[in-house]
Short mmCIF file of C-alpha atoms in Angstrom, two decimals:
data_model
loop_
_atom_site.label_atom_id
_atom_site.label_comp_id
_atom_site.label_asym_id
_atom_site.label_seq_id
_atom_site.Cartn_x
_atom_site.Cartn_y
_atom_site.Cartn_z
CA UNK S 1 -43.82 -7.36 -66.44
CA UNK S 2 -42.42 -7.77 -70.01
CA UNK S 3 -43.94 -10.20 -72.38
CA UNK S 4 -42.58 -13.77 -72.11
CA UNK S 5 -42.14 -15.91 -75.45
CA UNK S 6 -40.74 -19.19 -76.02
CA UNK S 7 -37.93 -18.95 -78.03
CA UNK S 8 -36.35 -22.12 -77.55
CA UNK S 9 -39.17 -24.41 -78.90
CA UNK S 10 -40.13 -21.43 -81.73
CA UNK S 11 -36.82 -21.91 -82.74
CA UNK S 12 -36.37 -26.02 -82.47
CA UNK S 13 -39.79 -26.03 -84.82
CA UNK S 14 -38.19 -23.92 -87.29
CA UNK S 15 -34.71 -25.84 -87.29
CA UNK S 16 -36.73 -28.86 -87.44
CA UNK S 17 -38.66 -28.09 -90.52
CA UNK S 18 -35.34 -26.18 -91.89
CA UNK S 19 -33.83 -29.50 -91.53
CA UNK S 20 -36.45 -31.32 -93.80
CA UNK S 21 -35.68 -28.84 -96.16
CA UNK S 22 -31.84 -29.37 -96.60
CA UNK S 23 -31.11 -30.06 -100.29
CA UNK S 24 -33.79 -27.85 -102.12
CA UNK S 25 -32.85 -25.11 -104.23
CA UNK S 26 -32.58 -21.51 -103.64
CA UNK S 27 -34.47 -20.21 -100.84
CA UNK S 28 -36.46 -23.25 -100.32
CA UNK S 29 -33.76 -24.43 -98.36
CA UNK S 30 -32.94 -21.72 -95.82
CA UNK S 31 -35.32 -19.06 -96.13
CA UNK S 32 -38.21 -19.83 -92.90
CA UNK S 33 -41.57 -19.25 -94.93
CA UNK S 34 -40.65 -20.25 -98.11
CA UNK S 35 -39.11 -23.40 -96.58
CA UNK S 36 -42.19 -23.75 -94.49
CA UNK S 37 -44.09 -23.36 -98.00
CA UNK S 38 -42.13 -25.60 -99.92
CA UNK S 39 -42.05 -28.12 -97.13
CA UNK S 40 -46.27 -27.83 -96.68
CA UNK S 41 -46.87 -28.64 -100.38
CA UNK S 42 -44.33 -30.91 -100.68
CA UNK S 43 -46.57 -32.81 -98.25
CA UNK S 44 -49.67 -32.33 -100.09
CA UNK S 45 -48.08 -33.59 -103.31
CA UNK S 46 -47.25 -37.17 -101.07
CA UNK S 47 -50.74 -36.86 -99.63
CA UNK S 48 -51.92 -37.00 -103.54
CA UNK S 49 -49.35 -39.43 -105.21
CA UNK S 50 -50.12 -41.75 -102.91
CA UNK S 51 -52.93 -42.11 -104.95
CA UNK S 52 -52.10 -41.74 -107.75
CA UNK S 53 -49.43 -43.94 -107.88
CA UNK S 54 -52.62 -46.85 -107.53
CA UNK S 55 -54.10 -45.34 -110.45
CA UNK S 56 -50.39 -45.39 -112.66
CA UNK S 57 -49.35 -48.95 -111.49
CA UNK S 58 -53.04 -50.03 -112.23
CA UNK S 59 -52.42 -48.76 -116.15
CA UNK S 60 -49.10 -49.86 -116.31
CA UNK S 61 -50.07 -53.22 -115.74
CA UNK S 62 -52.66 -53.08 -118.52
CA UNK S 63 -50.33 -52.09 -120.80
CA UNK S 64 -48.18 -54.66 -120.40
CA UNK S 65 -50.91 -57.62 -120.38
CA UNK S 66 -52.43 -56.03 -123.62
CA UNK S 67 -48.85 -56.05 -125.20
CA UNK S 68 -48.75 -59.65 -124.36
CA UNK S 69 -52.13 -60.54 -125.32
CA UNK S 70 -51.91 -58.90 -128.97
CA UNK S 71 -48.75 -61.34 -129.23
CA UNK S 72 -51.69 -63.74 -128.62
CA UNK S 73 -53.76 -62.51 -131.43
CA UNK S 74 -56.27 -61.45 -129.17
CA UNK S 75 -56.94 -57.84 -127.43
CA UNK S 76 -56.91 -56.69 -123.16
CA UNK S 77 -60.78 -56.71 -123.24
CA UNK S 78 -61.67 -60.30 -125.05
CA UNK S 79 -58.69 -61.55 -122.83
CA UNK S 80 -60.29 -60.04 -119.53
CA UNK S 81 -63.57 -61.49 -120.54
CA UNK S 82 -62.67 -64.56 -121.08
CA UNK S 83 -60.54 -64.94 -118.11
CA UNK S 84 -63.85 -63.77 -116.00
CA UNK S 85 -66.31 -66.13 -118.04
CA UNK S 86 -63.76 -69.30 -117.73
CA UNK S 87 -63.49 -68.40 -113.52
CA UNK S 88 -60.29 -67.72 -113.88
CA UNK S 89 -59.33 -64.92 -110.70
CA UNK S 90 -55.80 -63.91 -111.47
CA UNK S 91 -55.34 -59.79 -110.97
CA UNK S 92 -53.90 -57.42 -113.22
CA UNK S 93 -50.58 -57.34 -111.43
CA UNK S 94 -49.96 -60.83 -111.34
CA UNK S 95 -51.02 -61.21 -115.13
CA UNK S 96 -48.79 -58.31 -115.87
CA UNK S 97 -45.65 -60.13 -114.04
CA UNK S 98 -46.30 -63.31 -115.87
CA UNK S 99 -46.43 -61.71 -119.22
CA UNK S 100 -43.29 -59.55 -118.51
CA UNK S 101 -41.26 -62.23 -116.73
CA UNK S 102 -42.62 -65.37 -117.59
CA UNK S 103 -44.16 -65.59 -120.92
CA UNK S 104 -44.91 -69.64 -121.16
CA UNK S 105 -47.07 -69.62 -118.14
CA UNK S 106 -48.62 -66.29 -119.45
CA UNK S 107 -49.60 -68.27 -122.91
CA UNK S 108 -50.66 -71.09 -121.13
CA UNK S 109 -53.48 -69.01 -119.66
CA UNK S 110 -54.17 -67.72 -122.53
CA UNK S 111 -54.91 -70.91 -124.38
CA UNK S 112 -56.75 -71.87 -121.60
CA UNK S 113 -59.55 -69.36 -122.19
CA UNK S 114 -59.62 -69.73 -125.94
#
């Protein structure tokens, strides 16, 4: 009896994942393993930027608040510090926002802990 194979879901997996692969260049697009390739790392990459983008954000937003702090005559770390000793729990993100977008409210806080 010859061999049997499944050819019509072989060849739905490899449309499918052909189909993620629309728009690369070269033979990442229509090429089977180096699509497949492409397509596997490209996954990893999310899988790792997903973190990273945590880590990028988190800088970011230092950045900004010691931009806005040094406006203040003062640095990010004495501002930090003083925000924890005076039991003032604002994060990063929201500190960063008001210094960006709102910068009375931002020096308000800030002459609150000198």
């Amino acid at each position: 009896m010859p061999r049997s194979v499944n050819h019509v879901a072989s060849r739905a997996k490899r449309k499918r994942i052909l189909k993620l692969t629309r728009g690369y260049y070269g033979a990442r697009k229509n090429v089977w393993t180096v699509a497949k390739n492409t397509w596997e790392k490209g996954l990893t990459y999310a899988y790792r930027d997903r973190r990273n983008k945590k880590r990028t954000f988190r800088a970011l937003w230092i950045q900004r608040i010691n931009a806005a702090a040094r406006l203040e005559n003062m640095s990010y770390s004495t501002l930090m510090g003083a925000l924890h000793k005076a039991g003032i729990e604002i994060n990063r993100k929201v500190l960063a926002d008001l210094a960006v977008n709102n910068p009375e409210a931002f020096k308000a806080i800030v002459a609150k802990v000198k």
